[in-house]
Amino acid sequence: MRHLLFVLVLMISGCVSTPSTDLPTVPYERIALSWETVKERAEWSDYMISKIKANKATYDAAKDVTMICPKYTSLSERDQLKAWGEYWVALGYYESSYNPKSSSVDVGNPKNRGTYSDGLYQVSETDQGGKAMTGTERFYKYTDLLKPLPNIDLAVAGIFPRQIRNGGLIFLPNSSKYRYWAPTLVGNKYSKIPEIIARVKKNAPACI
C-alpha cells in the first residue's frame, strides 16, 4: 500500500508543471513622437498611440492615407502607428503650437463657452453632440478639454474617426459637411496640407 501511494505521488507530481524561467522576454518599445522635446509630452504620445491603435481599423479606411505616408500599406503596424502619431503632432503644431491651454471663440458663439475652440486640437464641448463620442464613454466639458489627455481623446478617438467613417478622407474639401480642422481642408485659407505631409514624412521616414 505504501509503495502504491509513493507511485501515485510521483505520477501526480509529474503532471504539475512549474513556470519556466527560460522564456525570452520581449521588452515593450514605446513609440516616441517628435514633439517630445518637452518631457511631459511623452505621456501625451503614449496616450495618443493607444487611442490610435484602438481605432486603427477606422484609421486604415482613410482613402488618402498614402498622401501622408506613401508606403503605408506595406509598413508594420508599429510604423503605421508612428505615421499617424506624427500626423497628429503636425496638426497640433498648426492648431495650438502644442499649448493645452489655448482657447479662442473662433467659429463659436462668444456667449456660449461650450462652443469655444479649446486645447491642443482646438475642439469644442458642443462637438460631442450632447453625448460621449469616444471609448471612454465620457462627455467632456470645456474645462476638461483644456487638459491634454481629454483633448487628445476627443480629437483622436472621437471626432477624427467620425470624419473618416462619414467623409472617408483625412484631407476633406473645404465645402464638405464633415469638415473640421482648417489646416487639413483643401481650399481653406488656413490650409497647411503640404506642410503637414512634409512633417509626417520627415519624422516618420519609413513612409518614404
XYZ file of N, CA, C and O in Angstrom:
832
model
N 0.832 -1.205 0.000
C 0.000 0.000 0.000
C 0.868 1.257 0.000
O 0.616 2.217 -0.733
N 1.897 1.220 0.863
C 2.803 2.370 0.920
C 3.515 2.570 -0.411
O 3.708 3.683 -0.866
N 3.863 1.473 -1.064
C 4.526 1.554 -2.373
C 3.577 2.161 -3.406
O 3.977 2.987 -4.238
N 2.308 1.773 -3.345
C 1.317 2.303 -4.284
C 1.132 3.809 -4.107
O 1.052 4.561 -5.082
N 1.095 4.256 -2.859
C 0.967 5.692 -2.586
C 2.160 6.453 -3.134
O 2.027 7.553 -3.684
N 3.354 5.884 -2.988
C 4.559 6.536 -3.491
C 4.503 6.702 -5.010
O 4.863 7.735 -5.564
N 4.023 5.644 -5.684
C 3.907 5.692 -7.142
C 2.902 6.761 -7.557
O 3.120 7.519 -8.511
N 1.765 6.843 -6.846
C 0.744 7.848 -7.159
C 1.287 9.257 -6.989
O 1.009 10.165 -7.784
N 2.050 9.469 -5.915
C 2.654 10.780 -5.674
C 3.576 11.157 -6.810
O 3.582 12.290 -7.304
N 4.378 10.226 -7.285
C 5.285 10.502 -8.398
C 4.520 10.843 -9.665
O 4.895 11.743 -10.415
N 3.426 10.115 -9.917
C 2.636 10.360 -11.113
C 2.001 11.746 -11.077
O 1.983 12.478 -12.060
N 1.452 12.104 -9.900
C 0.795 13.411 -9.762
C 1.811 14.538 -9.903
O 1.602 15.521 -10.602
N 2.963 14.384 -9.248
C 3.986 15.432 -9.293
C 4.518 15.615 -10.696
O 4.913 16.711 -11.093
N 4.521 14.535 -11.472
C 4.993 14.639 -12.844
C 4.052 15.401 -13.733
O 4.436 15.873 -14.805
N 2.784 15.511 -13.314
C 1.784 16.220 -14.118
C 1.719 17.700 -13.799
O 1.036 18.462 -14.469
N 2.368 18.109 -12.719
C 2.324 19.511 -12.312
C 3.509 20.239 -12.917
O 4.667 19.887 -12.654
N 3.219 21.236 -13.757
C 4.304 21.976 -14.412
C 4.664 23.199 -13.593
O 3.807 23.792 -12.927
N 5.898 23.572 -13.645
C 6.346 24.781 -12.968
C 6.668 25.836 -14.006
O 7.123 25.513 -15.105
N 6.413 27.115 -13.691
C 6.684 28.176 -14.665
C 8.128 28.163 -15.110
O 9.041 28.030 -14.303
N 8.342 28.283 -16.408
C 9.702 28.296 -16.932
C 10.326 29.664 -16.734
O 9.684 30.691 -16.913
N 11.581 29.666 -16.335
C 12.303 30.927 -16.169
C 13.196 31.199 -17.368
O 13.943 32.160 -17.399
N 13.116 30.281 -18.356
C 13.994 30.397 -19.508
C 13.330 31.059 -20.711
O 13.951 31.214 -21.756
N 12.035 31.410 -20.584
C 11.324 32.001 -21.705
C 11.878 33.387 -22.006
O 12.115 34.183 -21.082
N 12.082 33.705 -23.281
C 12.600 35.040 -23.624
C 11.563 36.110 -23.357
O 10.365 35.886 -23.521
N 11.987 37.248 -22.905
C 11.088 38.370 -22.673
C 11.290 39.404 -23.773
O 12.424 39.685 -24.165
N 10.181 39.909 -24.281
C 10.251 40.920 -25.337
C 9.888 42.261 -24.721
O 8.743 42.485 -24.336
N 10.840 43.165 -24.548
C 10.549 44.455 -23.920
C 9.618 45.291 -24.795
O 9.697 45.245 -26.015
N 8.714 46.019 -24.156
C 7.816 46.914 -24.890
C 8.599 48.145 -25.335
O 9.216 48.821 -24.528
N 8.587 48.380 -26.614
C 9.288 49.541 -27.151
C 8.268 50.619 -27.498
O 7.491 50.473 -28.435
N 8.239 51.662 -26.714
C 7.262 52.728 -26.942
C 7.578 53.473 -28.235
O 8.704 53.451 -28.737
N 6.579 54.136 -28.762
C 6.739 54.909 -29.986
C 6.906 56.378 -29.619
O 5.957 57.027 -29.186
N 8.113 56.864 -29.753
C 8.390 58.270 -29.449
C 7.947 59.146 -30.615
O 8.088 58.769 -31.774
N 7.419 60.315 -30.282
C 6.978 61.256 -31.307
C 7.811 62.535 -31.243
O 8.405 62.859 -30.213
N 7.822 63.257 -32.334
C 8.779 64.354 -32.497
C 8.520 65.558 -31.600
O 9.385 66.415 -31.478
N 7.357 65.635 -30.983
C 7.101 66.784 -30.096
C 7.698 66.578 -28.704
O 7.573 67.429 -27.836
N 8.368 65.467 -28.484
C 8.875 65.151 -27.156
C 10.159 65.893 -26.803
O 10.972 65.414 -26.010
N 10.328 67.063 -27.358
C 11.408 67.947 -26.929
C 11.099 68.509 -25.545
O 11.977 69.048 -24.874
N 9.842 68.383 -25.137
C 9.400 68.720 -23.779
C 9.005 67.413 -23.105
O 8.196 66.646 -23.641
N 9.563 67.143 -21.948
C 9.442 65.837 -21.297
C 7.998 65.409 -21.075
O 7.643 64.247 -21.289
N 7.134 66.317 -20.664
C 5.756 65.951 -20.331
C 4.984 65.415 -21.536
O 3.973 64.717 -21.382
N 5.456 65.705 -22.738
C 4.727 65.271 -23.926
C 4.884 63.782 -24.213
O 4.138 63.234 -25.031
N 5.822 63.114 -23.556
C 5.947 61.666 -23.728
C 4.656 60.978 -23.295
O 4.201 60.022 -23.930
N 4.056 61.470 -22.225
C 2.771 60.920 -21.772
C 1.690 61.161 -22.817
O 0.845 60.293 -23.066
N 1.715 62.327 -23.441
C 0.744 62.613 -24.498
C 0.907 61.612 -25.632
O -0.089 61.094 -26.159
N 2.156 61.337 -25.998
C 2.427 60.401 -27.097
C 1.874 59.013 -26.784
O 1.206 58.395 -27.625
N 2.182 58.512 -25.596
C 1.750 57.167 -25.234
C 0.230 57.053 -25.247
O -0.330 56.066 -25.727
N -0.425 58.069 -24.717
C -1.882 58.066 -24.683
C -2.450 58.136 -26.103
O -3.370 57.400 -26.463
N -1.878 58.998 -26.912
C -2.333 59.151 -28.294
C -2.190 57.853 -29.077
O -3.117 57.424 -29.775
N -1.024 57.225 -28.985
C -0.792 55.984 -29.720
C -1.796 54.918 -29.290
O -2.310 54.156 -30.119
N -2.117 54.868 -27.997
C -3.092 53.878 -27.526
C -4.466 54.139 -28.129
O -5.203 53.199 -28.456
N -4.817 55.404 -28.313
C -6.115 55.751 -28.890
C -6.160 55.470 -30.392
O -7.178 55.042 -30.932
N -5.055 55.735 -31.066
C -4.984 55.414 -32.497
C -5.106 53.902 -32.687
O -5.857 53.421 -33.544
N -4.374 53.158 -31.878
C -4.392 51.700 -32.004
C -5.789 51.151 -31.770
O -6.238 50.218 -32.462
N -6.499 51.716 -30.808
C -7.856 51.253 -30.507
C -8.830 51.526 -31.644
O -9.869 50.865 -31.752
N -8.508 52.500 -32.482
C -9.384 52.880 -33.596
C -8.741 52.601 -34.954
O -9.140 53.171 -35.965
N -7.749 51.717 -34.973
C -6.923 51.575 -36.167
C -7.693 51.083 -37.388
O -7.380 51.477 -38.525
N -8.679 50.257 -37.203
C -9.453 49.786 -38.357
C -10.098 50.954 -39.085
O -10.147 50.990 -40.319
N -10.573 51.929 -38.323
C -11.164 53.123 -38.928
C -10.094 53.975 -39.587
O -10.271 54.461 -40.715
N -8.964 54.155 -38.926
C -7.857 54.926 -39.499
C -7.395 54.305 -40.819
O -7.120 55.014 -41.797
N -7.299 52.984 -40.837
C -6.838 52.297 -42.050
C -7.779 52.513 -43.232
O -7.373 52.343 -44.391
N -9.018 52.871 -42.942
C -10.013 53.055 -44.009
C -9.901 54.408 -44.710
O -10.594 54.642 -45.702
N -9.036 55.301 -44.216
C -8.865 56.608 -44.862
C -8.344 56.415 -46.280
O -7.277 55.831 -46.487
N -9.083 56.893 -47.259
C -8.751 56.631 -48.666
C -7.502 57.366 -49.136
O -6.895 56.986 -50.136
N -7.136 58.427 -48.426
C -5.977 59.221 -48.844
C -4.790 59.081 -47.898
O -3.922 59.948 -47.841
N -4.733 57.969 -47.160
C -3.664 57.796 -46.181
C -2.285 57.828 -46.828
O -1.298 58.261 -46.213
N -2.188 57.407 -48.091
C -0.868 57.412 -48.745
C -0.388 58.821 -49.081
O 0.764 58.995 -49.468
N -1.249 59.805 -48.921
C -0.785 61.184 -49.071
C 0.186 61.555 -47.961
O 1.183 62.227 -48.197
N -0.115 61.102 -46.744
C 0.789 61.417 -45.632
C 1.894 60.381 -45.499
O 2.963 60.660 -44.952
N 1.631 59.169 -45.999
C 2.594 58.077 -45.837
C 2.515 57.162 -47.053
O 1.759 56.186 -47.067
N 3.294 57.453 -48.092
C 3.197 56.707 -49.353
C 3.314 55.190 -49.221
O 2.671 54.453 -49.958
N 4.124 54.700 -48.292
C 4.332 53.258 -48.146
C 3.451 52.631 -47.068
O 3.701 51.508 -46.619
N 2.405 53.342 -46.680
C 1.596 52.935 -45.526
C 1.177 51.474 -45.564
O 1.319 50.740 -44.577
N 0.634 51.012 -46.675
C 0.054 49.666 -46.718
C 1.092 48.554 -46.579
O 0.742 47.417 -46.241
N 2.360 48.868 -46.805
C 3.401 47.843 -46.698
C 4.174 47.914 -45.378
O 5.075 47.110 -45.144
N 3.801 48.860 -44.525
C 4.524 49.047 -43.265
C 4.030 48.115 -42.170
O 2.906 47.618 -42.212
N 4.862 47.910 -41.167
C 4.442 47.194 -39.967
C 3.432 48.047 -39.215
O 3.334 49.262 -39.432
N 2.700 47.414 -38.326
C 1.722 48.176 -37.537
C 2.421 49.276 -36.735
O 1.912 50.387 -36.618
N 3.582 48.962 -36.220
C 4.303 49.954 -35.422
C 4.628 51.195 -36.248
O 4.451 52.324 -35.776
N 5.115 50.994 -37.471
C 5.443 52.131 -38.323
C 4.190 52.882 -38.778
O 4.222 54.099 -38.958
N 3.099 52.156 -38.952
C 1.839 52.824 -39.288
C 1.369 53.700 -38.124
O 0.933 54.835 -38.328
N 1.479 53.187 -36.913
C 1.105 53.979 -35.733
C 2.002 55.206 -35.597
O 1.533 56.295 -35.233
N 3.280 55.027 -35.891
C 4.220 56.154 -35.854
C 3.794 57.232 -36.852
O 3.805 58.431 -36.539
N 3.401 56.818 -38.054
C 2.969 57.778 -39.075
C 1.753 58.562 -38.613
O 1.701 59.794 -38.741
N 0.767 57.858 -38.072
C -0.422 58.562 -37.579
C -0.086 59.475 -36.401
O -0.620 60.582 -36.289
N 0.792 59.002 -35.526
C 1.194 59.851 -34.408
C 1.818 61.139 -34.891
O 1.513 62.230 -34.382
N 2.675 61.044 -35.908
C 3.321 62.241 -36.435
C 2.330 63.131 -37.193
O 2.507 64.355 -37.243
N 1.306 62.536 -37.760
C 0.237 63.356 -38.352
C -0.400 64.229 -37.280
O -0.591 65.441 -37.471
N -0.713 63.630 -36.143
C -1.350 64.400 -35.066
C -0.403 65.424 -34.458
O -0.823 66.517 -34.049
N 0.869 65.079 -34.394
C 1.853 66.055 -33.907
C 1.895 67.263 -34.844
O 1.913 68.418 -34.400
N 1.901 67.005 -36.145
C 1.924 68.098 -37.126
C 0.673 68.951 -37.023
O 0.742 70.189 -37.026
N -0.480 68.309 -36.916
C -1.727 69.065 -36.816
C -1.764 69.881 -35.533
O -2.193 71.043 -35.529
N -1.286 69.297 -34.440
C -1.253 70.029 -33.173
C -0.399 71.277 -33.236
O -0.709 72.292 -32.608
N 0.674 71.214 -34.019
C 1.534 72.381 -34.184
C 0.758 73.538 -34.803
O 0.852 74.685 -34.352
N -0.021 73.241 -35.828
C -0.753 74.303 -36.524
C -2.037 74.713 -35.811
O -2.524 75.827 -36.016
N -2.561 73.848 -34.971
C -3.785 74.191 -34.249
C -3.516 75.014 -32.988
O -4.237 75.953 -32.694
N -2.494 74.650 -32.242
C -2.306 75.309 -30.940
C -0.859 75.557 -30.560
O -0.601 76.054 -29.460
N 0.084 75.216 -31.429
C 1.515 75.270 -31.077
C 1.799 74.462 -29.814
O 2.655 74.825 -29.012
N 1.039 73.380 -29.635
C 1.188 72.446 -28.514
C 0.854 73.081 -27.162
O 1.364 72.658 -26.127
N -0.008 74.067 -27.177
C -0.402 74.724 -25.934
C -1.744 74.167 -25.462
O -2.790 74.483 -26.041
N -1.759 73.355 -24.408
C -3.007 72.751 -23.946
C -4.038 73.766 -23.449
O -5.233 73.456 -23.379
N -3.585 74.949 -23.098
C -4.489 75.971 -22.563
C -5.005 76.924 -23.635
O -5.757 77.862 -23.334
N -4.605 76.694 -24.879
C -5.042 77.561 -25.969
C -6.563 77.537 -26.088
O -7.191 76.481 -26.029
N -7.147 78.709 -26.270
C -8.605 78.798 -26.368
C -8.988 80.030 -27.169
O -8.382 81.086 -27.024
N -9.977 79.879 -28.034
C -10.473 81.028 -28.789
C -11.930 80.791 -29.139
O -12.390 79.647 -29.241
N -12.644 81.894 -29.355
C -14.046 81.755 -29.739
C -14.154 81.293 -31.184
O -15.112 80.623 -31.557
N -13.167 81.636 -32.010
C -13.052 81.111 -33.366
C -14.399 81.152 -34.083
O -14.948 82.220 -34.317
N -14.932 79.987 -34.422
C -16.217 79.946 -35.134
C -17.390 79.757 -34.178
O -18.519 79.513 -34.611
N -17.118 79.856 -32.881
C -18.159 79.628 -31.889
C -18.959 80.873 -31.564
O -18.845 81.919 -32.203
N -19.754 80.756 -30.527
C -20.608 81.834 -30.036
C -19.975 82.439 -28.789
O -19.793 81.740 -27.792
N -19.645 83.733 -28.815
C -18.999 84.347 -27.646
C -19.799 84.198 -26.356
O -19.228 84.243 -25.271
N -21.102 83.995 -26.472
C -21.951 83.882 -25.286
C -22.117 82.441 -24.803
O -22.762 82.207 -23.789
N -21.559 81.500 -25.540
C -21.687 80.088 -25.173
C -20.295 79.475 -25.057
O -19.669 79.134 -26.051
N -19.807 79.333 -23.830
C -18.428 78.872 -23.610
C -18.184 77.475 -24.195
O -17.076 77.141 -24.607
N -19.206 76.664 -24.262
C -19.060 75.320 -24.790
C -18.766 75.255 -26.271
O -18.386 74.205 -26.787
N -18.931 76.393 -26.970
C -18.671 76.414 -28.413
C -17.259 76.884 -28.746
O -16.867 76.883 -29.916
N -16.503 77.301 -27.741
C -15.141 77.780 -27.985
C -14.249 76.631 -28.480
O -14.503 75.454 -28.202
N -13.203 76.973 -29.206
C -12.199 76.001 -29.640
C -11.116 75.935 -28.571
O -10.474 76.947 -28.279
N -10.920 74.739 -28.003
C -10.066 74.606 -26.832
C -8.951 73.590 -26.996
O -9.105 72.560 -27.664
N -7.821 73.898 -26.358
C -6.763 72.934 -26.154
C -5.911 72.594 -27.354
O -5.885 73.303 -28.360
N -5.209 71.481 -27.238
C -4.223 71.070 -28.235
C -4.793 71.021 -29.642
O -4.145 71.433 -30.598
N -6.006 70.490 -29.763
C -6.590 70.312 -31.095
C -7.806 71.192 -31.333
O -8.553 70.964 -32.283
N -7.948 72.215 -30.492
C -8.984 73.228 -30.704
C -10.352 72.589 -30.956
O -11.046 72.882 -31.936
N -10.723 71.695 -30.056
C -12.027 71.033 -30.132
C -12.994 71.714 -29.177
O -12.593 72.446 -28.270
N -14.261 71.458 -29.368
C -15.283 72.138 -28.576
C -16.169 71.143 -27.838
O -16.443 70.047 -28.339
N -16.610 71.566 -26.678
C -17.536 70.751 -25.886
C -18.758 70.350 -26.704
O -19.197 69.199 -26.677
N -19.305 71.278 -27.470
C -20.538 71.018 -28.214
C -20.327 70.100 -29.420
O -21.306 69.589 -29.980
N -19.079 69.863 -29.812
C -18.824 68.972 -30.945
C -19.155 67.526 -30.630
O -19.177 66.679 -31.529
N -19.405 67.232 -29.367
C -19.747 65.865 -28.984
C -21.222 65.553 -29.234
O -21.643 64.402 -29.101
N -21.980 66.564 -29.588
C -23.381 66.330 -29.892
C -24.212 65.925 -28.697
O -25.229 65.248 -28.831
N -23.777 66.310 -27.506
C -24.560 66.030 -26.308
C -24.323 64.669 -25.689
O -24.970 64.301 -24.721
N -23.375 63.895 -26.239
C -23.081 62.577 -25.664
C -21.619 62.238 -25.883
O -20.947 62.816 -26.733
N -21.132 61.263 -25.121
C -19.738 60.845 -25.248
C -19.486 60.271 -26.632
O -20.303 59.538 -27.169
N -18.347 60.630 -27.227
C -18.017 60.168 -28.582
C -16.931 59.115 -28.602
O -16.660 58.517 -29.636
N -16.256 58.889 -27.495
C -15.069 58.042 -27.513
C -15.260 56.804 -26.648
O -16.269 56.634 -25.969
N -14.259 55.933 -26.681
C -14.317 54.703 -25.909
C -14.343 54.915 -24.411
O -14.645 53.998 -23.656
N -14.023 56.112 -23.962
C -14.076 56.388 -22.532
C -15.517 56.522 -22.041
O -15.779 56.489 -20.847
N -16.439 56.684 -22.990
C -17.853 56.877 -22.657
C -18.032 58.054 -21.699
O -18.890 58.039 -20.827
N -17.230 59.058 -21.907
C -17.319 60.234 -21.057
C -17.580 61.471 -21.898
O -16.975 61.661 -22.943
N -18.482 62.292 -21.434
C -18.740 63.576 -22.088
C -17.798 64.607 -21.466
O -17.779 64.785 -20.254
N -17.027 65.284 -22.310
C -16.046 66.236 -21.812
C -16.598 67.652 -21.782
O -17.115 68.153 -22.785
N -16.461 68.286 -20.639
C -16.759 69.711 -20.518
C -15.563 70.507 -21.051
O -14.455 69.977 -21.178
N -15.785 71.796 -21.321
C -14.685 72.596 -21.871
C -13.505 72.662 -20.911
O -12.346 72.752 -21.335
N -13.786 72.586 -19.612
C -12.696 72.600 -18.631
C -11.831 71.345 -18.751
O -10.622 71.391 -18.491
N -12.448 70.231 -19.141
C -11.676 69.004 -19.392
C -10.804 69.156 -20.626
O -9.670 68.669 -20.670
N -11.355 69.816 -21.644
C -10.668 69.912 -22.924
C -9.462 70.841 -22.892
O -8.687 70.892 -23.852
N -9.286 71.555 -21.784
C -8.093 72.370 -21.595
C -6.968 71.560 -20.951
O -5.932 72.106 -20.581
N -7.199 70.251 -20.826
C -6.178 69.320 -20.350
C -5.768 68.433 -21.530
O -6.617 68.061 -22.347
N -4.493 68.066 -21.625
C -4.012 67.369 -22.822
C -4.716 66.055 -23.148
O -5.140 65.835 -24.282
N -4.852 65.161 -22.167
C -5.347 63.829 -22.486
C -6.823 63.802 -22.903
O -7.162 63.147 -23.902
N -7.719 64.496 -22.204
C -9.101 64.531 -22.702
C -9.213 65.144 -24.089
O -10.005 64.686 -24.919
N -8.399 66.168 -24.354
C -8.422 66.809 -25.667
C -7.973 65.829 -26.754
O -8.603 65.722 -27.814
N -6.906 65.102 -26.472
C -6.416 64.085 -27.405
C -7.486 63.023 -27.624
O -7.744 62.591 -28.758
N -8.112 62.591 -26.559
C -9.134 61.551 -26.656
C -10.271 61.971 -27.589
O -10.663 61.220 -28.488
N -10.782 63.173 -27.389
C -11.896 63.632 -28.209
C -11.486 63.795 -29.672
O -12.227 63.398 -30.581
N -10.298 64.353 -29.903
C -9.845 64.568 -31.281
C -9.505 63.259 -31.983
O -10.004 62.976 -33.083
N -8.663 62.456 -31.332
C -8.077 61.271 -31.960
C -9.032 60.080 -31.996
O -9.038 59.308 -32.965
N -9.832 59.938 -30.944
C -10.711 58.766 -30.839
C -12.187 59.100 -31.023
O -13.014 58.189 -31.015
N -12.500 60.374 -31.194
C -13.892 60.773 -31.349
C -14.180 61.456 -32.660
O -14.817 60.900 -33.558
N -13.691 62.678 -32.801
C -14.014 63.491 -33.973
C -13.399 62.929 -35.256
O -14.075 62.823 -36.286
N -12.127 62.547 -35.207
C -11.477 62.073 -36.428
C -12.058 60.749 -36.932
O -12.333 60.615 -38.137
N -12.265 59.746 -36.086
C -12.910 58.528 -36.592
C -14.287 58.801 -37.203
O -14.651 58.185 -38.207
N -15.028 59.735 -36.623
C -16.326 60.106 -37.213
C -16.121 60.702 -38.605
O -16.878 60.394 -39.534
N -15.077 61.527 -38.750
C -14.782 62.123 -40.051
C -14.467 61.057 -41.091
O -14.951 61.111 -42.232
N -13.654 60.070 -40.712
C -13.286 59.013 -41.659
C -14.494 58.145 -42.005
O -14.702 57.789 -43.171
N -15.290 57.817 -41.011
C -16.476 56.998 -41.295
C -17.445 57.706 -42.235
O -18.050 57.076 -43.115
N -17.580 59.005 -42.082
C -18.562 59.751 -42.880
C -17.995 60.332 -44.170
O -18.657 60.313 -45.206
N -16.777 60.868 -44.079
C -16.195 61.543 -45.237
C -15.148 60.739 -45.977
O -14.834 61.033 -47.133
N -14.552 59.742 -45.304
C -13.612 58.843 -45.945
C -12.213 59.374 -46.161
O -11.348 58.649 -46.653
N -11.979 60.646 -45.809
C -10.698 61.279 -46.134
C -10.088 61.990 -44.931
O -10.805 62.493 -44.063
N -8.755 62.066 -44.948
C -8.039 62.908 -43.983
C -8.183 64.368 -44.394
O -8.477 65.231 -43.571
N -7.980 64.618 -45.680
C -7.996 65.986 -46.214
C -9.284 66.195 -47.023
O -9.374 65.803 -48.185
N -10.251 66.782 -46.385
C -11.563 66.992 -46.999
C -11.616 68.307 -47.770
O -10.883 69.248 -47.451
N -12.515 68.410 -48.737
C -12.744 69.707 -49.390
C -13.294 70.705 -48.379
O -14.013 70.333 -47.441
N -12.967 71.945 -48.567
C -13.457 72.983 -47.660
C -14.979 73.035 -47.624
O -15.565 73.487 -46.646
N -15.616 72.550 -48.675
C -17.077 72.576 -48.767
C -17.750 71.380 -48.083
O -18.974 71.344 -47.973
N -16.972 70.419 -47.621
C -17.544 69.205 -47.053
C -18.322 69.485 -45.764
O -17.872 70.265 -44.910
N -19.438 68.822 -45.602
C -20.209 68.987 -44.363
C -19.542 68.270 -43.192
O -19.951 68.444 -42.041
N -18.532 67.468 -43.490
C -17.805 66.760 -42.439
C -16.489 67.455 -42.091
O -15.677 66.925 -41.347
N -16.262 68.626 -42.625
C -15.037 69.384 -42.394
C -14.859 69.687 -40.914
O -15.836 69.860 -40.180
N -13.588 69.746 -40.487
C -13.358 70.102 -39.084
C -12.130 70.990 -38.935
O -12.258 72.188 -38.739
N -10.934 70.420 -39.037
C -9.724 71.209 -38.775
C -9.303 71.971 -40.030
O -8.984 71.377 -41.057
N -9.261 73.291 -39.933
C -8.943 74.139 -41.085
C -7.611 73.785 -41.755
O -7.519 73.792 -42.984
N -6.544 73.475 -40.994
C -5.274 73.159 -41.655
C -5.334 71.924 -42.558
O -4.454 71.731 -43.394
N -6.371 71.098 -42.396
C -6.468 69.868 -43.191
C -7.465 69.989 -44.339
O -7.727 68.993 -45.029
N -8.000 71.178 -44.577
C -9.047 71.348 -45.578
C -8.490 71.858 -46.908
O -7.758 72.852 -46.948
N -8.863 71.194 -47.966
C -8.454 71.605 -49.308
C -9.227 72.859 -49.700
O -10.459 72.875 -49.697
N -8.498 73.931 -49.998
C -9.137 75.168 -50.414
C -9.437 76.138 -49.296
O -9.935 77.241 -49.548
N -9.104 75.780 -48.068
C -9.300 76.695 -46.944
C -8.112 77.665 -46.864
O -6.973 77.270 -47.103
N -8.380 78.907 -46.511
C -7.294 79.887 -46.474
C -6.258 79.572 -45.395
O -5.128 80.082 -45.452
N -6.640 78.745 -44.415
C -5.699 78.365 -43.359
C -5.106 76.968 -43.584
O -4.469 76.420 -42.690
N -5.322 76.420 -44.760
C -4.857 75.059 -45.055
C -3.332 74.948 -44.943
O -2.593 75.828 -45.387
N -2.892 73.834 -44.326
C -1.455 73.555 -44.187
C -1.150 72.131 -44.642
O -0.245 71.480 -44.111
N -1.888 71.673 -45.629
C -1.743 70.278 -46.055
C -0.322 69.936 -46.497
O 0.247 68.933 -46.023
N 0.321 70.712 -47.375
C 1.702 70.362 -47.768
C 2.658 70.335 -46.581
O 3.541 69.472 -46.502
N 2.466 71.275 -45.677
C 3.342 71.347 -44.503
C 3.122 70.137 -43.580
O 4.092 69.579 -43.027
N 1.885 69.733 -43.400
C 1.587 68.566 -42.560
C 2.199 67.310 -43.166
O 2.851 66.519 -42.465
N 2.023 67.129 -44.466
C 2.580 65.968 -45.155
C 4.108 65.950 -45.028
O 4.711 64.899 -44.744
N 4.721 67.103 -45.193
C 6.184 67.190 -45.092
C 6.662 66.816 -43.695
O 7.692 66.132 -43.542
N 5.944 67.255 -42.685
C 6.333 66.944 -41.309
C 6.213 65.446 -41.026
O 7.061 64.859 -40.344
N 5.137 64.830 -41.512
C 4.974 63.389 -41.297
C 6.107 62.626 -41.957
O 6.735 61.753 -41.344
N 6.418 62.953 -43.198
C 7.475 62.239 -43.922
C 8.845 62.442 -43.271
O 9.672 61.522 -43.223
N 9.067 63.630 -42.752
C 10.345 63.907 -42.090
C 10.499 63.093 -40.803
O 11.572 62.546 -40.518
N 9.427 63.011 -40.028
C 9.505 62.411 -38.703
C 9.081 60.939 -38.667
O 9.258 60.276 -37.624
N 8.543 60.452 -39.775
C 8.234 59.029 -39.914
C 8.863 58.543 -41.218
O 8.166 58.262 -42.205
N 10.189 58.468 -41.273
C 10.895 58.217 -42.541
C 10.585 56.862 -43.175
O 10.835 56.681 -44.368
N 10.013 55.928 -42.415
C 9.638 54.655 -43.020
C 8.553 54.819 -44.081
O 8.354 53.940 -44.917
N 7.891 55.974 -44.047
C 6.811 56.233 -45.000
C 7.309 56.466 -46.428
O 6.537 56.347 -47.382
N 8.571 56.820 -46.561
C 9.061 57.205 -47.901
C 10.210 56.309 -48.370
O 10.757 55.537 -47.597
